[in-house]
mmCIF file of C-alpha atoms in Angstrom:
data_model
loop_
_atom_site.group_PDB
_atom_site.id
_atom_site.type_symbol
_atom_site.label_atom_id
_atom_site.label_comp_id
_atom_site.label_asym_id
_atom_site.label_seq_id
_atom_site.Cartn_x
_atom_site.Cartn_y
_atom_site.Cartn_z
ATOM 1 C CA UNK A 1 -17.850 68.773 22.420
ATOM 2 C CA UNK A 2 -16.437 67.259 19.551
ATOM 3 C CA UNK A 3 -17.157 64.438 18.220
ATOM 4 C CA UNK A 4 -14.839 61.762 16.509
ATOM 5 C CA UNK A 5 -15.165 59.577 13.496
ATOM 6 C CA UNK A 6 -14.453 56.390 13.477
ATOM 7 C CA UNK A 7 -14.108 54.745 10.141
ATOM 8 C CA UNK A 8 -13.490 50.788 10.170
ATOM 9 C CA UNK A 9 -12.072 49.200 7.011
ATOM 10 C CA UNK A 10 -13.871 45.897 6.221
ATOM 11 C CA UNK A 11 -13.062 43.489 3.590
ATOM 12 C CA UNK A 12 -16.672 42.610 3.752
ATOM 13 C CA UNK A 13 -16.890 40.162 0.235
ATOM 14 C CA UNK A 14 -13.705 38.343 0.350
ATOM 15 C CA UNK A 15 -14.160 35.809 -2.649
ATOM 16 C CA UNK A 16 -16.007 38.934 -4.872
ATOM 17 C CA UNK A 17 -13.064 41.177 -3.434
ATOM 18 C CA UNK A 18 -10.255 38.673 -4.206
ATOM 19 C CA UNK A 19 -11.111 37.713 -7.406
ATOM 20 C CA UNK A 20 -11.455 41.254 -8.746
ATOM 21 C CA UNK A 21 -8.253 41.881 -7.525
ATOM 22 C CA UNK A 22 -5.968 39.024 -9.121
ATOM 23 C CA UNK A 23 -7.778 39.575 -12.171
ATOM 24 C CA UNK A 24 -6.517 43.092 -12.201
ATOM 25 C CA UNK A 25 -2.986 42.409 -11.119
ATOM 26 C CA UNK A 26 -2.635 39.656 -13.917
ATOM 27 C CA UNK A 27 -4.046 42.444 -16.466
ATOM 28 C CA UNK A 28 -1.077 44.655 -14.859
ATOM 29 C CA UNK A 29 1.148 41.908 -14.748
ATOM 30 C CA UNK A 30 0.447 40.413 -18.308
ATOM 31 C CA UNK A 31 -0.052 44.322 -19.917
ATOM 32 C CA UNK A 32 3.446 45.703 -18.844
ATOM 33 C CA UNK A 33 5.784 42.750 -17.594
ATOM 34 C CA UNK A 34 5.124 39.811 -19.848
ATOM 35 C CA UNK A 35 3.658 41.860 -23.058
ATOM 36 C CA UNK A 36 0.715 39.333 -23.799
ATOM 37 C CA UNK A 37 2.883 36.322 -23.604
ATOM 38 C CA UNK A 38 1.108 35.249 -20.153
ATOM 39 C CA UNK A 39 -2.493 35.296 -21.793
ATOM 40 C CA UNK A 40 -1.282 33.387 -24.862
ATOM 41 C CA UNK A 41 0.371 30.579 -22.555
ATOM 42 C CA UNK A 42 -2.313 30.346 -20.041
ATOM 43 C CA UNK A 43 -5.344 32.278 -20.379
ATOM 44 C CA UNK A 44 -6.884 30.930 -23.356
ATOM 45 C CA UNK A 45 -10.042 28.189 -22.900
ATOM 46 C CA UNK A 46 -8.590 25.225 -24.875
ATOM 47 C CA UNK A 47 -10.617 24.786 -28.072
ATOM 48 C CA UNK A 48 -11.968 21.592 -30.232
ATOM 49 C CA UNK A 49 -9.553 20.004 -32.550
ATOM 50 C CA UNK A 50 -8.258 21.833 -35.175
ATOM 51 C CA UNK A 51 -8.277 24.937 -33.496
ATOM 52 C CA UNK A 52 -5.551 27.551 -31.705
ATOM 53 C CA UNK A 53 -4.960 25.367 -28.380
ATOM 54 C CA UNK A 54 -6.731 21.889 -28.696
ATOM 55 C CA UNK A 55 -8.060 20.383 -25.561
ATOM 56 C CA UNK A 56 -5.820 17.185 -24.719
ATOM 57 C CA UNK A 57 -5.982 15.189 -20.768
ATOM 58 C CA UNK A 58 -2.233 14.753 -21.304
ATOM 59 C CA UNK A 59 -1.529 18.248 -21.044
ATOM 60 C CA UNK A 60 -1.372 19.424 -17.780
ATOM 61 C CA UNK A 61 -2.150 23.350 -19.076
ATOM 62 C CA UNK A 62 -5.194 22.142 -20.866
ATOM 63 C CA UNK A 63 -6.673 21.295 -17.896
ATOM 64 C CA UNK A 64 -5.650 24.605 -16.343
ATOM 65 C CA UNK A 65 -6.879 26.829 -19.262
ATOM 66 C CA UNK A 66 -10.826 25.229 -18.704
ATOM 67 C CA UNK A 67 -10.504 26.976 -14.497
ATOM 68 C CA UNK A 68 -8.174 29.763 -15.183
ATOM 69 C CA UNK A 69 -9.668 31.541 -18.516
ATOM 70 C CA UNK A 70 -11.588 34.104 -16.575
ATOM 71 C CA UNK A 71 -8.749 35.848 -15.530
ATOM 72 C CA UNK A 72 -7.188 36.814 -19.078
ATOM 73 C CA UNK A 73 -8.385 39.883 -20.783
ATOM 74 C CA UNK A 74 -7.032 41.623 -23.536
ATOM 75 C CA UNK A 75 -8.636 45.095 -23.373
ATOM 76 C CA UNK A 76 -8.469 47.394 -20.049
ATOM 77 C CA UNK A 77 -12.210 48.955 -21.542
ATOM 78 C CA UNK A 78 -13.736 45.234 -21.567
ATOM 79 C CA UNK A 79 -11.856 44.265 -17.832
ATOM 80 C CA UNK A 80 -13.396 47.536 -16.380
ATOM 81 C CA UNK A 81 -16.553 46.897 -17.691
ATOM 82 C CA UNK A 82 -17.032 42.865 -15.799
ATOM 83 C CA UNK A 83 -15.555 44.394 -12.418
ATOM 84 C CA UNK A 84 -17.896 46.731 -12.293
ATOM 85 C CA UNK A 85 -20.345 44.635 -12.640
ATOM 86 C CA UNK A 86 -18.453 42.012 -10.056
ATOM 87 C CA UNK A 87 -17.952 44.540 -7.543
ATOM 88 C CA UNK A 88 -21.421 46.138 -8.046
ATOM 89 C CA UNK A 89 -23.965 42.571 -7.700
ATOM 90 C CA UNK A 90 -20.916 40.168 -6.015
ATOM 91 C CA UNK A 91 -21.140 41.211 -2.762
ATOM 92 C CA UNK A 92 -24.878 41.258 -2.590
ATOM 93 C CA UNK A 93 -25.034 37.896 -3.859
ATOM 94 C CA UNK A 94 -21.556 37.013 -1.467
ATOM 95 C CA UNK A 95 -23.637 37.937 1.696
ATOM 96 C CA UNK A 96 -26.800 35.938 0.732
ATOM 97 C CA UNK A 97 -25.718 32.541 -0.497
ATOM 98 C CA UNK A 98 -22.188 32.818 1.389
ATOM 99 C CA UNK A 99 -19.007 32.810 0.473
ATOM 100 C CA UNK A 100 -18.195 28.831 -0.233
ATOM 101 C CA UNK A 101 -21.429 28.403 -2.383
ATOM 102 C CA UNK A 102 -20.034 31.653 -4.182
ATOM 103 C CA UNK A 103 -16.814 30.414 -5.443
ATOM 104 C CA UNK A 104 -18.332 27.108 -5.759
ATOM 105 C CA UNK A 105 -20.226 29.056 -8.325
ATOM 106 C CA UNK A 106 -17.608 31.046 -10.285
ATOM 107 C CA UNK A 107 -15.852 27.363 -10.316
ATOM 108 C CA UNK A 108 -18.801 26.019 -12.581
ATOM 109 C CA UNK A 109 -19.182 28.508 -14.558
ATOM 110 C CA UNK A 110 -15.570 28.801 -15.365
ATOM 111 C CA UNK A 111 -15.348 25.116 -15.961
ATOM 112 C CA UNK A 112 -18.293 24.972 -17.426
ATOM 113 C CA UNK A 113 -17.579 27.608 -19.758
ATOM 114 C CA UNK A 114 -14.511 26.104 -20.623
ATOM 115 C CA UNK A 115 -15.241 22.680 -21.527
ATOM 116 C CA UNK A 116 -18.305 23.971 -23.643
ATOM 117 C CA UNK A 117 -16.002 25.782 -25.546
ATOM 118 C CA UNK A 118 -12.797 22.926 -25.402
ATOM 119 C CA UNK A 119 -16.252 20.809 -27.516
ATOM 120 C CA UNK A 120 -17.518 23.409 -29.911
ATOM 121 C CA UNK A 121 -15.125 26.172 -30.872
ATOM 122 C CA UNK A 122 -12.435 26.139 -32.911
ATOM 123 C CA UNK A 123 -11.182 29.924 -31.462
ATOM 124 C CA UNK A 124 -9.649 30.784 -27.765
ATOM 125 C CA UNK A 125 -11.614 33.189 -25.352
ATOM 126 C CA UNK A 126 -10.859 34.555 -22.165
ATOM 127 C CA UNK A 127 -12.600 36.718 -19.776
ATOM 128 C CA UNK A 128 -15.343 36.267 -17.067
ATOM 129 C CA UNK A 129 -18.605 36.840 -18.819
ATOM 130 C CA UNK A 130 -19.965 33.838 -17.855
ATOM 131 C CA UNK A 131 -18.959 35.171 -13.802
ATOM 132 C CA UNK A 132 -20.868 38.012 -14.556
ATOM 133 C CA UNK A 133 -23.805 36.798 -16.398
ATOM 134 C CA UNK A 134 -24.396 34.010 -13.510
ATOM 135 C CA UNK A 135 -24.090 37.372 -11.014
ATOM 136 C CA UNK A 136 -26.810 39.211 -12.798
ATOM 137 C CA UNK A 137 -29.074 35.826 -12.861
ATOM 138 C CA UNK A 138 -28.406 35.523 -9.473
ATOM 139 C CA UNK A 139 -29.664 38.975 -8.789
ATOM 140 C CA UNK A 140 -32.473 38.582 -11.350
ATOM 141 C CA UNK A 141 -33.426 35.712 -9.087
ATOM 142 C CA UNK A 142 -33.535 37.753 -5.819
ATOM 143 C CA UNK A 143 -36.320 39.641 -7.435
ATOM 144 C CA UNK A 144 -38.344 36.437 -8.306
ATOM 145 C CA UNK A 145 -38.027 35.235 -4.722
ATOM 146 C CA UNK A 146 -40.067 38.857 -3.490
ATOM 147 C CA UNK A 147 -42.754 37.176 -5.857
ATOM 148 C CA UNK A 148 -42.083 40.461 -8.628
ATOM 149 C CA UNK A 149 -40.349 40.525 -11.884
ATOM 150 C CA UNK A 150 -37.687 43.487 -12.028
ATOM 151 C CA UNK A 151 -37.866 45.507 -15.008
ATOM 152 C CA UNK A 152 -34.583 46.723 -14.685
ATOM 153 C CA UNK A 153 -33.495 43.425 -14.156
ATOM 154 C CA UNK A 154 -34.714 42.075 -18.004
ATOM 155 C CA UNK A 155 -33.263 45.479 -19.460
ATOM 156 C CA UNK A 156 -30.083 44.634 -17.230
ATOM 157 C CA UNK A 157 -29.779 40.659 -19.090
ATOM 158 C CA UNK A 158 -31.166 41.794 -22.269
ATOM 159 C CA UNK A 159 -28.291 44.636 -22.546
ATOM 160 C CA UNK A 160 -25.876 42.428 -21.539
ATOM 161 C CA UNK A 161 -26.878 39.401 -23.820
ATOM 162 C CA UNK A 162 -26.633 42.444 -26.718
ATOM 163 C CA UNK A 163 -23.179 43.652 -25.486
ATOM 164 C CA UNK A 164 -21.724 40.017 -25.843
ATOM 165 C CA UNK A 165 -23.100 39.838 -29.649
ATOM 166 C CA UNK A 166 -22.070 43.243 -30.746
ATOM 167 C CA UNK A 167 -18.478 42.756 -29.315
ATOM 168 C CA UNK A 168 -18.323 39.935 -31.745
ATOM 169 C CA UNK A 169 -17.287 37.193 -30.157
ATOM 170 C CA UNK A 170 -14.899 35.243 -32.273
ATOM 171 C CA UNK A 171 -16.817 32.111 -31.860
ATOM 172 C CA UNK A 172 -19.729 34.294 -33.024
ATOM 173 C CA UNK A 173 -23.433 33.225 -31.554
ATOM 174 C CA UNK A 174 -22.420 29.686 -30.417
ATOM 175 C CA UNK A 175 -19.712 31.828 -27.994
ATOM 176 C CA UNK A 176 -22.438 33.497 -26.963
ATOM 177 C CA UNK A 177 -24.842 31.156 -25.942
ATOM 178 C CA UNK A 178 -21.571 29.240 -24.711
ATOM 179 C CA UNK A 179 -21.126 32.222 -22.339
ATOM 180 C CA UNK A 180 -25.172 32.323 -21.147
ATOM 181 C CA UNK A 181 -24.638 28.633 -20.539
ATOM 182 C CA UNK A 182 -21.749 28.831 -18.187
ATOM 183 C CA UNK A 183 -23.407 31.698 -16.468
ATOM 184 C CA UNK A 184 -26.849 29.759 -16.220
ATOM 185 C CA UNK A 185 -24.896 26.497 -14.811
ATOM 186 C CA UNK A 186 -23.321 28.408 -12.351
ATOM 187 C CA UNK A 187 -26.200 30.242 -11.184
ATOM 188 C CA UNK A 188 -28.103 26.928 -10.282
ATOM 189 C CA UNK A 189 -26.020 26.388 -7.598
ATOM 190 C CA UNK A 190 -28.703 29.214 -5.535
ATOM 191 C CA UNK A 191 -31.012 26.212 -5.696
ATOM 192 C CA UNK A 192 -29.052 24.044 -3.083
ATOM 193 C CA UNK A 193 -28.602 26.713 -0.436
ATOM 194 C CA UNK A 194 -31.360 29.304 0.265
ATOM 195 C CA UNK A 195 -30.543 32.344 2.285
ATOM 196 C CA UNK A 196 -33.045 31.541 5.415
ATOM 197 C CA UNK A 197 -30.635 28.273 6.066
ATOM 198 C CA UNK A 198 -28.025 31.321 6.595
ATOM 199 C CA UNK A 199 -30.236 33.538 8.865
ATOM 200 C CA UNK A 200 -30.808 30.156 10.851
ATOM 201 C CA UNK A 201 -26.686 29.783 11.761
ATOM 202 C CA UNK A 202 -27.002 33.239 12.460
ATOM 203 C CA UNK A 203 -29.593 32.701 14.906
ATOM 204 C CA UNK A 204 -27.647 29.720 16.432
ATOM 205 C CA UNK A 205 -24.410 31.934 16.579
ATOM 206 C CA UNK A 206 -26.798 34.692 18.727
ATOM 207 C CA UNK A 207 -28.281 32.077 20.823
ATOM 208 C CA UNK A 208 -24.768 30.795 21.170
ATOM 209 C CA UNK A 209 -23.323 34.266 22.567
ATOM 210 C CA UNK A 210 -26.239 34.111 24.732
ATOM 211 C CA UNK A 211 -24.824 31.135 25.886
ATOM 212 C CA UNK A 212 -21.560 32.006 26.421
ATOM 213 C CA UNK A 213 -20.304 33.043 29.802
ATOM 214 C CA UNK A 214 -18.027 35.482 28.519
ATOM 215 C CA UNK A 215 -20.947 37.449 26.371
ATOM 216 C CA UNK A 216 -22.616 40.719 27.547
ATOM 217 C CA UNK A 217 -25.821 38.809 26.903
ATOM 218 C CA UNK A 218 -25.244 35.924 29.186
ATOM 219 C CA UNK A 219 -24.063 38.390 32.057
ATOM 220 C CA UNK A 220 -27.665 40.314 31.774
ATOM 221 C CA UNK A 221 -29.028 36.458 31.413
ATOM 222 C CA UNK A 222 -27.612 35.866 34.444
ATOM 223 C CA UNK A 223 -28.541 38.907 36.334
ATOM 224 C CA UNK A 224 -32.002 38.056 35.640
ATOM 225 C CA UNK A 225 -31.933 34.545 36.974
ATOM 226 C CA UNK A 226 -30.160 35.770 39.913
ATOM 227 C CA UNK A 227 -32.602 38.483 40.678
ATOM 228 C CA UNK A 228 -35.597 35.742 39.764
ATOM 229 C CA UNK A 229 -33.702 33.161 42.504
ATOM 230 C CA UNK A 230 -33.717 35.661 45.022
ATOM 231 C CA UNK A 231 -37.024 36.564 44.820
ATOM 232 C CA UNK A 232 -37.761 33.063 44.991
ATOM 233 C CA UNK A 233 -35.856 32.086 48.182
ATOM 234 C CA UNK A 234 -37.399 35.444 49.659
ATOM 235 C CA UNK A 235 -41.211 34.095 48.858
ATOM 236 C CA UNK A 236 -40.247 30.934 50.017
ATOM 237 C CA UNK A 237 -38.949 32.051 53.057
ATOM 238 C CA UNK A 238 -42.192 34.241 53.898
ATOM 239 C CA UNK A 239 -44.027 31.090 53.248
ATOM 240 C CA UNK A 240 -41.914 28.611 55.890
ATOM 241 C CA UNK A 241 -42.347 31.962 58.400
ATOM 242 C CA UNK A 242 -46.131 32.020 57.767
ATOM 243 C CA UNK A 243 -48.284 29.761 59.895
ATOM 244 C CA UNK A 244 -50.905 28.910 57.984
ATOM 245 C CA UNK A 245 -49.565 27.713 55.042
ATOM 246 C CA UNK A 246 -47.590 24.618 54.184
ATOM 247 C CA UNK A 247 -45.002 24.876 50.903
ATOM 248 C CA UNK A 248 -44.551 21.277 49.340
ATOM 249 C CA UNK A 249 -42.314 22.122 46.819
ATOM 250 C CA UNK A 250 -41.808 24.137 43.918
ATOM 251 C CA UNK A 251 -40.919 23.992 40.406
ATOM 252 C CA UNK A 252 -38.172 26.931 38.573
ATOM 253 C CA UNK A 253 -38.850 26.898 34.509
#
């Protein structure tokens, strides 16, 4: 007898998932439609006076350049590299904090990030390294909380602290410490949720099926009580019939 497979596609890290995604279709987008112009106009953290795109509250785009900088990239080799760290670590991290506290996350780090660098650099970056360094902290911290610290985890920070500084960031080591910062910021947010609160809701959503009429649970729930009922009105019945014995009442738990 054969036997079928069944294969169910699940978009099982939506925030991770989606932000990978636009990232690469405004690479596409910028690489082939608008030739660079789209980076250059939007995608560039706003920098201190004096420099390429100074930071000013007037200007609506300056605002928008400290949120939307980790979406530009420049280089397909340094775009591949950050998603495959996003889509190896993000969903991990996705499915144990949750998806709001996840984005809330990437939102701090970007801003973060961005007004670091809108105070103390006269040059324009773009990219998610700080996304990526707060995902690897995240992880790093995962290992702390089974009371063990990861080898791999310190080679995984210390490589990646060393392929920020050899890339040469144009803001040189104050771009990279810039970077660490946002990451850092963002990855405190695992300090206000902790991943038992999540295995509680998924406790209440269980004991909630159970609950529900319509569940397969509450129909063997209710078997059970029936079948425990009947017993009761049939021992309760053999004691009225009896005699010599006198049932005052009983109690059902």
């Amino acid at each position: 007898m054969k036997k079928k497979l069944k294969l169910k596609f699940e978009y099982d890290s939506p925030v991770m998932l989606t932000f990978a995604f636009l990232t690469l279709i405004i690479f596409i987008l910028d690489t082939f439609a608008f030739k660079g112009k789209l980076k250059d106009a939007w995608l560039f953290t706003p920098t201190a006076a004096g420099g390429a795109f100074p930071f000013a509250f007037s200007d609506f785009r300056s605002i928008l350049r400290l949120f939307i900088h980790v979406f530009g990239y420049g280089e397909s080799s340094v775009l591949i590299c950050n998603l495959i760290f996003i889509l190896l670590l993000g969903p991990a991290m996705e499915e144990r904090y949750g998806s709001v506290i996840i984005g809330i996350m990437i939102f701090v780090s970007a801003l973060f990030s961005g007004v670091l660098n809108a105070c103390f650099c006269q040059n324009a970056v773009c990219g998610a390294e700080p996304v990526v360094f707060m995902l690897i902290l995240l992880w790093t911290m995962m290992q702390l909380s089974r009371s063990k610290i990861s080898a791999s985890a310190v080679a995984v920070i210390a490589l990646f602290v060393a392929m920020l500084v050899f890339r040469k960031n144009p803001n040189g080591v104050v771009g990279v410490v810039i970077t660490a910062a946002g990451g850092l910021c963002g990855s405190l947010f695992a300090f206000l949720t902790s991943p038992k609160a999540r295995k509680a809701k998924k406790n209440e959503a269980a004991l909630a099926e159970f609950r529900d009429e319509t569940s397969p649970r509450f129909s063997v729930k209710s078997t059970a009580k029936t079948s425990k009922k009947s017993d009761s009105k049939f021992d309760n019945k053999k004691s009225y019939d009896d005699s010599e014995e006198t049932v005052i009442g009983s109690i059902e738990l």
